[in-house]
GROMACS .gro file of C-alpha atoms in nm:
model
  286
    1MET     CA    1  -0.138  -2.536   0.072
    2THR     CA    2  -0.439  -2.480   0.296
    3ASP     CA    3  -0.616  -2.154   0.220
    4THR     CA    4  -0.643  -1.950   0.539
    5THR     CA    5  -0.713  -1.620   0.367
    6PRO     CA    6  -0.951  -1.401   0.572
    7THR     CA    7  -1.268  -1.316   0.385
    8ASP     CA    8  -1.542  -1.077   0.492
    9GLN     CA    9  -1.467  -1.147   0.856
   10ILE     CA   10  -1.498  -0.955   1.179
   11ALA     CA   11  -1.207  -1.025   1.410
   12GLU     CA   12  -1.239  -1.055   1.787
   13PRO     CA   13  -1.319  -0.725   1.964
   14ALA     CA   14  -1.022  -0.490   1.988
   15PRO     CA   15  -0.961  -0.212   2.244
   16ALA     CA   16  -1.253   0.028   2.275
   17VAL     CA   17  -1.037   0.334   2.208
   18PRO     CA   18  -0.845   0.315   1.880
   19MET     CA   19  -0.480   0.415   1.865
   20GLN     CA   20  -0.391   0.774   1.782
   21TRP     CA   21  -0.086   0.880   1.581
   22GLY     CA   22   0.113   0.976   1.889
   23ASP     CA   23   0.070   0.627   2.032
   24LEU     CA   24   0.281   0.498   1.744
   25LEU     CA   25   0.500   0.783   1.624
   26GLU     CA   26   0.630   0.884   1.967
   27ARG     CA   27   0.808   0.550   1.998
   28ALA     CA   28   1.170   0.495   1.905
   29LYS     CA   29   1.173   0.433   1.532
   30PRO     CA   30   1.351   0.127   1.388
   31ALA     CA   31   1.597   0.192   1.105
   32PRO     CA   32   1.637   0.026   0.763
   33ASP     CA   33   1.953  -0.149   0.652
   34ALA     CA   34   2.015   0.054   0.337
   35THR     CA   35   1.867   0.328   0.118
   36ILE     CA   36   1.902   0.343  -0.259
   37SER     CA   37   1.804   0.600  -0.520
   38TYR     CA   38   1.598   0.538  -0.831
   39GLY     CA   39   1.588   0.894  -0.970
   40THR     CA   40   1.722   1.244  -0.933
   41ASP     CA   41   1.468   1.390  -0.689
   42PRO     CA   42   1.559   1.363  -0.318
   43LEU     CA   43   1.233   1.170  -0.271
   44ASN     CA   44   1.326   0.911  -0.536
   45VAL     CA   45   1.454   0.659  -0.281
   46VAL     CA   46   1.376   0.315  -0.143
   47ASP     CA   47   1.457   0.189   0.207
   48ILE     CA   48   1.581  -0.170   0.219
   49TRP     CA   49   1.498  -0.392   0.518
   50GLN     CA   50   1.704  -0.712   0.514
   51PRO     CA   51   1.636  -1.005   0.747
   52ALA     CA   52   1.925  -1.174   0.924
   53GLY     CA   53   2.078  -1.483   0.770
   54LYS     CA   54   2.146  -1.602   0.422
   55GLY     CA   55   1.887  -1.530   0.153
   56PRO     CA   56   1.709  -1.529  -0.070
   57HIS     CA   57   1.443  -1.393   0.164
   58PRO     CA   58   1.077  -1.345   0.074
   59ALA     CA   59   0.999  -0.975   0.051
   60VAL     CA   60   0.721  -0.722   0.003
   61ILE     CA   61   0.697  -0.390  -0.177
   62MET     CA   62   0.564  -0.132   0.071
   63ILE     CA   63   0.398   0.207   0.001
   64HIS     CA   64   0.321   0.465   0.267
   65GLY     CA   65   0.018   0.692   0.285
   66GLY     CA   66  -0.035   1.044   0.412
   67CYS     CA   67  -0.306   1.175   0.179
   68TRP     CA   68  -0.051   1.165  -0.107
   69LYS     CA   69   0.121   1.464   0.063
   70THR     CA   70   0.488   1.453   0.155
   71ASP     CA   71   0.436   1.708   0.431
   72ILE     CA   72   0.192   1.472   0.605
   73ALA     CA   73   0.391   1.149   0.588
   74GLN     CA   74   0.696   0.989   0.435
   75ARG     CA   75   0.815   0.630   0.414
   76ASP     CA   76   0.942   0.614   0.774
   77ILE     CA   77   0.584   0.601   0.901
   78MET     CA   78   0.595   0.236   0.790
   79ASN     CA   79   0.917   0.156   0.979
   80TYR     CA   80   0.741  -0.018   1.267
   81ILE     CA   81   0.577  -0.288   1.057
   82ALA     CA   82   0.878  -0.303   0.825
   83ALA     CA   83   1.090  -0.396   1.126
   84ASP     CA   84   0.825  -0.644   1.239
   85LEU     CA   85   0.838  -0.818   0.900
   86ARG     CA   86   1.217  -0.813   0.899
   87SER     CA   87   1.224  -0.986   1.237
   88ASP     CA   88   1.004  -1.260   1.090
   89GLY     CA   89   1.238  -1.320   0.798
   90ILE     CA   90   1.057  -1.103   0.542
   91GLY     CA   91   1.241  -0.833   0.350
   92VAL     CA   92   1.086  -0.495   0.278
   93TRP     CA   93   1.126  -0.265  -0.023
   94ASN     CA   94   0.982   0.056   0.127
   95ILE     CA   95   0.913   0.314  -0.144
   96GLU     CA   96   0.932   0.692  -0.121
   97TYR     CA   97   0.768   0.909  -0.388
   98ARG     CA   98   0.685   1.270  -0.462
   99GLY     CA   99   0.362   1.383  -0.302
  100VAL     CA  100   0.114   1.620  -0.464
  101ASP     CA  101   0.267   1.902  -0.257
  102ARG     CA  102   0.605   1.862  -0.428
  103ALA     CA  103   0.721   1.972  -0.772
  104GLY     CA  104   0.625   1.705  -1.020
  105GLY     CA  105   0.394   1.525  -0.778
  106GLY     CA  106   0.037   1.416  -0.853
  107TYR     CA  107  -0.045   1.293  -1.202
  108PRO     CA  108   0.177   1.177  -1.364
  109GLY     CA  109   0.483   1.217  -1.139
  110SER     CA  110   0.372   1.035  -0.823
  111TYR     CA  111   0.268   0.733  -1.030
  112GLN     CA  112   0.588   0.737  -1.231
  113ASP     CA  113   0.786   0.738  -0.905
  114VAL     CA  114   0.596   0.448  -0.750
  115GLY     CA  115   0.604   0.250  -1.074
  116GLU     CA  116   0.976   0.300  -1.128
  117ALA     CA  117   1.059   0.211  -0.767
  118ALA     CA  118   0.843  -0.102  -0.783
  119ASP     CA  119   0.997  -0.209  -1.113
  120LEU     CA  120   1.338  -0.171  -0.954
  121PHE     CA  121   1.246  -0.442  -0.703
  122ALA     CA  122   1.230  -0.689  -0.989
  123ALA     CA  123   1.557  -0.563  -1.136
  124ARG     CA  124   1.769  -0.518  -0.824
  125GLY     CA  125   1.596  -0.691  -0.535
  126ALA     CA  126   1.797  -1.011  -0.575
  127GLY     CA  127   2.113  -0.810  -0.514
  128PHE     CA  128   1.988  -0.738  -0.163
  129GLY     CA  129   1.914  -1.101  -0.092
  130PHE     CA  130   1.545  -1.095  -0.183
  131ASP     CA  131   1.342  -1.357  -0.365
  132THR     CA  132   1.191  -1.146  -0.642
  133THR     CA  133   0.988  -1.427  -0.796
  134LYS     CA  134   0.701  -1.360  -0.554
  135ARG     CA  135   0.582  -1.002  -0.578
  136VAL     CA  136   0.342  -0.869  -0.318
  137ALA     CA  137   0.268  -0.498  -0.271
  138ILE     CA  138   0.116  -0.358   0.047
  139GLY     CA  139   0.015   0.004   0.104
  140HIS     CA  140  -0.150   0.205   0.381
  141SER     CA  141  -0.423   0.467   0.326
  142ALA     CA  142  -0.319   0.667   0.017
  143GLY     CA  143  -0.054   0.398  -0.026
  144GLY     CA  144  -0.336   0.142  -0.037
  145HIS     CA  145  -0.468   0.321  -0.342
  146LEU     CA  146  -0.121   0.301  -0.497
  147ALA     CA  147  -0.082  -0.070  -0.419
  148LEU     CA  148  -0.412  -0.142  -0.594
  149TRP     CA  149  -0.304   0.084  -0.880
  150LEU     CA  150   0.022  -0.113  -0.915
  151ALA     CA  151  -0.180  -0.434  -0.941
  152GLN     CA  152  -0.364  -0.305  -1.249
  153ARG     CA  153  -0.089  -0.091  -1.400
  154PRO     CA  154   0.028  -0.361  -1.648
  155ALA     CA  155  -0.315  -0.346  -1.819
  156LEU     CA  156  -0.285   0.025  -1.896
  157PRO     CA  157  -0.242   0.124  -2.262
  158THR     CA  158   0.121   0.127  -2.367
  159ALA     CA  159   0.087   0.495  -2.454
  160SER     CA  160  -0.004   0.586  -2.095
  161PRO     CA  161   0.263   0.809  -1.936
  162ILE     CA  162   0.230   0.620  -1.607
  163ARG     CA  163   0.246   0.260  -1.731
  164GLY     CA  164   0.618   0.227  -1.792
  165ALA     CA  165   0.787   0.006  -2.050
  166ARG     CA  166   0.797  -0.314  -1.840
  167PRO     CA  167   0.558  -0.271  -1.548
  168ILE     CA  168   0.604  -0.523  -1.271
  169ALA     CA  169   0.335  -0.792  -1.256
  170LEU     CA  170   0.228  -0.847  -0.896
  171ASP     CA  171   0.122  -1.174  -0.742
  172ALA     CA  172  -0.101  -0.986  -0.497
  173ALA     CA  173  -0.184  -0.638  -0.371
  174ILE     CA  174  -0.287  -0.557  -0.013
  175SER     CA  175  -0.470  -0.236   0.076
  176GLN     CA  176  -0.446  -0.129   0.440
  177ALA     CA  177  -0.737   0.113   0.489
  178GLY     CA  178  -0.694   0.230   0.131
  179ILE     CA  179  -0.872   0.527  -0.026
  180PRO     CA  180  -0.889   0.414  -0.389
  181ASP     CA  181  -1.194   0.606  -0.512
  182LEU     CA  182  -1.036   0.925  -0.644
  183ARG     CA  183  -1.358   1.037  -0.809
  184GLN     CA  184  -1.537   1.026  -0.473
  185GLY     CA  185  -1.239   1.184  -0.299
  186GLU     CA  186  -1.270   1.493  -0.513
  187THR     CA  187  -1.616   1.553  -0.365
  188LEU     CA  188  -1.516   1.531   0.002
  189PRO     CA  189  -1.357   1.859   0.114
  190ASP     CA  190  -1.429   1.772   0.478
  191HIS     CA  191  -1.249   1.436   0.461
  192PRO     CA  192  -0.936   1.421   0.681
  193CYS     CA  193  -0.733   1.428   0.358
  194GLY     CA  194  -0.941   1.704   0.202
  195ASP     CA  195  -1.022   1.687  -0.169
  196ALA     CA  196  -0.716   1.847  -0.331
  197GLY     CA  197  -0.496   1.539  -0.309
  198ALA     CA  198  -0.745   1.314  -0.486
  199ARG     CA  199  -0.798   1.580  -0.753
  200ALA     CA  200  -0.424   1.613  -0.818
  201MET     CA  201  -0.378   1.235  -0.829
  202ALA     CA  202  -0.664   1.184  -1.074
  203ALA     CA  203  -0.627   1.495  -1.290
  204GLY     CA  204  -0.932   1.370  -1.477
  205HIS     CA  205  -0.755   1.047  -1.584
  206TYR     CA  206  -0.974   0.808  -1.385
  207ALA     CA  207  -0.926   0.516  -1.625
  208GLU     CA  208  -0.551   0.534  -1.554
  209THR     CA  209  -0.549   0.624  -1.186
  210ALA     CA  210  -0.863   0.500  -1.005
  211PRO     CA  211  -0.830   0.121  -0.959
  212GLN     CA  212  -1.203   0.050  -0.983
  213GLU     CA  213  -1.210   0.223  -1.322
  214MET     CA  214  -0.880   0.097  -1.465
  215PRO     CA  215  -0.844  -0.198  -1.703
  216LEU     CA  216  -0.843  -0.520  -1.502
  217THR     CA  217  -0.568  -0.772  -1.439
  218ASP     CA  218  -0.586  -1.113  -1.273
  219THR     CA  219  -0.379  -1.001  -0.973
  220PRO     CA  220  -0.557  -1.092  -0.646
  221GLN     CA  221  -0.649  -0.795  -0.430
  222TYR     CA  222  -0.701  -0.794  -0.053
  223LEU     CA  223  -0.859  -0.508   0.143
  224PHE     CA  224  -0.839  -0.456   0.519
  225ASN     CA  225  -1.065  -0.207   0.696
  226THR     CA  226  -1.149  -0.136   1.059
  227SER     CA  227  -1.467  -0.015   1.228
  228ALA     CA  228  -1.325   0.289   1.409
  229ASP     CA  229  -1.122   0.425   1.117
  230TRP     CA  230  -1.185   0.797   1.068
  231VAL     CA  231  -1.005   0.802   0.730
  232ALA     CA  232  -1.114   0.482   0.551
  233PRO     CA  233  -1.410   0.317   0.730
  234TYR     CA  234  -1.574  -0.014   0.644
  235ALA     CA  235  -1.783   0.159   0.380
  236TYR     CA  236  -1.474   0.234   0.171
  237GLY     CA  237  -1.374  -0.129   0.149
  238GLU     CA  238  -1.730  -0.242   0.087
  239ALA     CA  239  -1.783   0.013  -0.190
  240TYR     CA  240  -1.463  -0.092  -0.366
  241ARG     CA  241  -1.545  -0.460  -0.336
  242ASP     CA  242  -1.893  -0.403  -0.477
  243ALA     CA  243  -1.768  -0.183  -0.761
  244MET     CA  244  -1.517  -0.446  -0.865
  245ALA     CA  245  -1.775  -0.723  -0.839
  246LYS     CA  246  -1.992  -0.540  -1.089
  247ARG     CA  247  -1.698  -0.556  -1.329
  248GLY     CA  248  -1.657  -0.928  -1.272
  249LYS     CA  249  -1.355  -0.915  -1.039
  250SER     CA  250  -1.371  -1.059  -0.690
  251VAL     CA  251  -1.163  -0.900  -0.416
  252VAL     CA  252  -1.121  -1.018  -0.058
  253LEU     CA  253  -1.234  -0.781   0.218
  254ALA     CA  254  -1.132  -0.843   0.579
  255GLN     CA  255  -1.284  -0.625   0.849
  256THR     CA  256  -1.168  -0.580   1.209
  257ALA     CA  257  -1.387  -0.439   1.482
  258GLY     CA  258  -1.280  -0.173   1.730
  259GLU     CA  259  -0.957  -0.054   1.568
  260GLY     CA  260  -0.878   0.264   1.376
  261HIS     CA  261  -0.643   0.392   1.108
  262VAL     CA  262  -0.318   0.359   1.300
  263GLU     CA  263  -0.344  -0.009   1.395
  264HIS     CA  264  -0.286  -0.109   1.032
  265ILE     CA  265   0.079  -0.004   1.067
  266ALA     CA  266   0.131  -0.081   1.436
  267PRO     CA  267   0.291  -0.419   1.517
  268GLU     CA  268   0.035  -0.489   1.793
  269GLY     CA  269  -0.268  -0.415   1.575
  270LYS     CA  270  -0.513  -0.704   1.534
  271THR     CA  271  -0.568  -0.599   1.175
  272TRP     CA  272  -0.191  -0.599   1.119
  273ALA     CA  273  -0.173  -0.954   1.260
  274LEU     CA  274  -0.425  -1.065   0.997
  275GLN     CA  275  -0.230  -0.885   0.727
  276LYS     CA  276   0.101  -1.038   0.831
  277ALA     CA  277  -0.052  -1.386   0.831
  278LEU     CA  278  -0.178  -1.323   0.478
  279ILE     CA  279   0.163  -1.194   0.366
  280LYS     CA  280   0.328  -1.512   0.491
  281GLN     CA  281   0.071  -1.721   0.309
  282LEU     CA  282   0.113  -1.529  -0.015
  283LEU     CA  283   0.491  -1.560   0.006
  284GLY     CA  284   0.469  -1.935   0.061
  285MET     CA  285   0.598  -1.927   0.420
  286LYS     CA  286   0.494  -2.181   0.681
   0.00000   0.00000   0.00000
């Protein structure tokens, strides 16, 4: 298969004014096909997006952002690109999890939720018509951190409370404007997310929670950043790439000019178009 993976590229100029949240969230919101539970908390659920026609369909594991805070965002913020993938024949396993502002959230609960929900894709995804042999996780913003974390979770010590007994091994992880550096995040009280979320997610356990400090796996990692992003600018992707390179792991960084934070999860975003093309490639689609 020809490798068309974007690498360290600047896409064609995008609109001068980046999208704002209202530009996306004020639209009619598409709906998933089913919702299942994986635990006892009301937030322990996964939305299932099933393409039309007979499966098995290629599928992705999706993780929303929102500064790791349930009050800021829940899984339905991803509905627009989930529906876009569904219309292109790609299933979506859209994970909900407890944020740091909910009982049990932060370390270890948020990680346990995401890990358990992702593991369930391997165990039950086929029952919803998904091909579970190809396992790609994609996450936006704080969810980008969690997608990268999932990629390296299998290398955690077996005694870690957030590893799980049989952690899913991913074929790839995609970070959409991710904020993976929890150690840095704790020092940025003026960041749009503040510093409390990163502190609660790390809880001092950087070698278990911060992807650039965790034990490494061979899972390919892809980062997408945009020039007008007020949450995760180019510098975030570049810093992560460089930190991983120092540890001997190469990651792919794709950069898009002129767009902001919202375009990553808007179907018309140029950065989303690059991401969707990569998803299709990773899933072996023409």
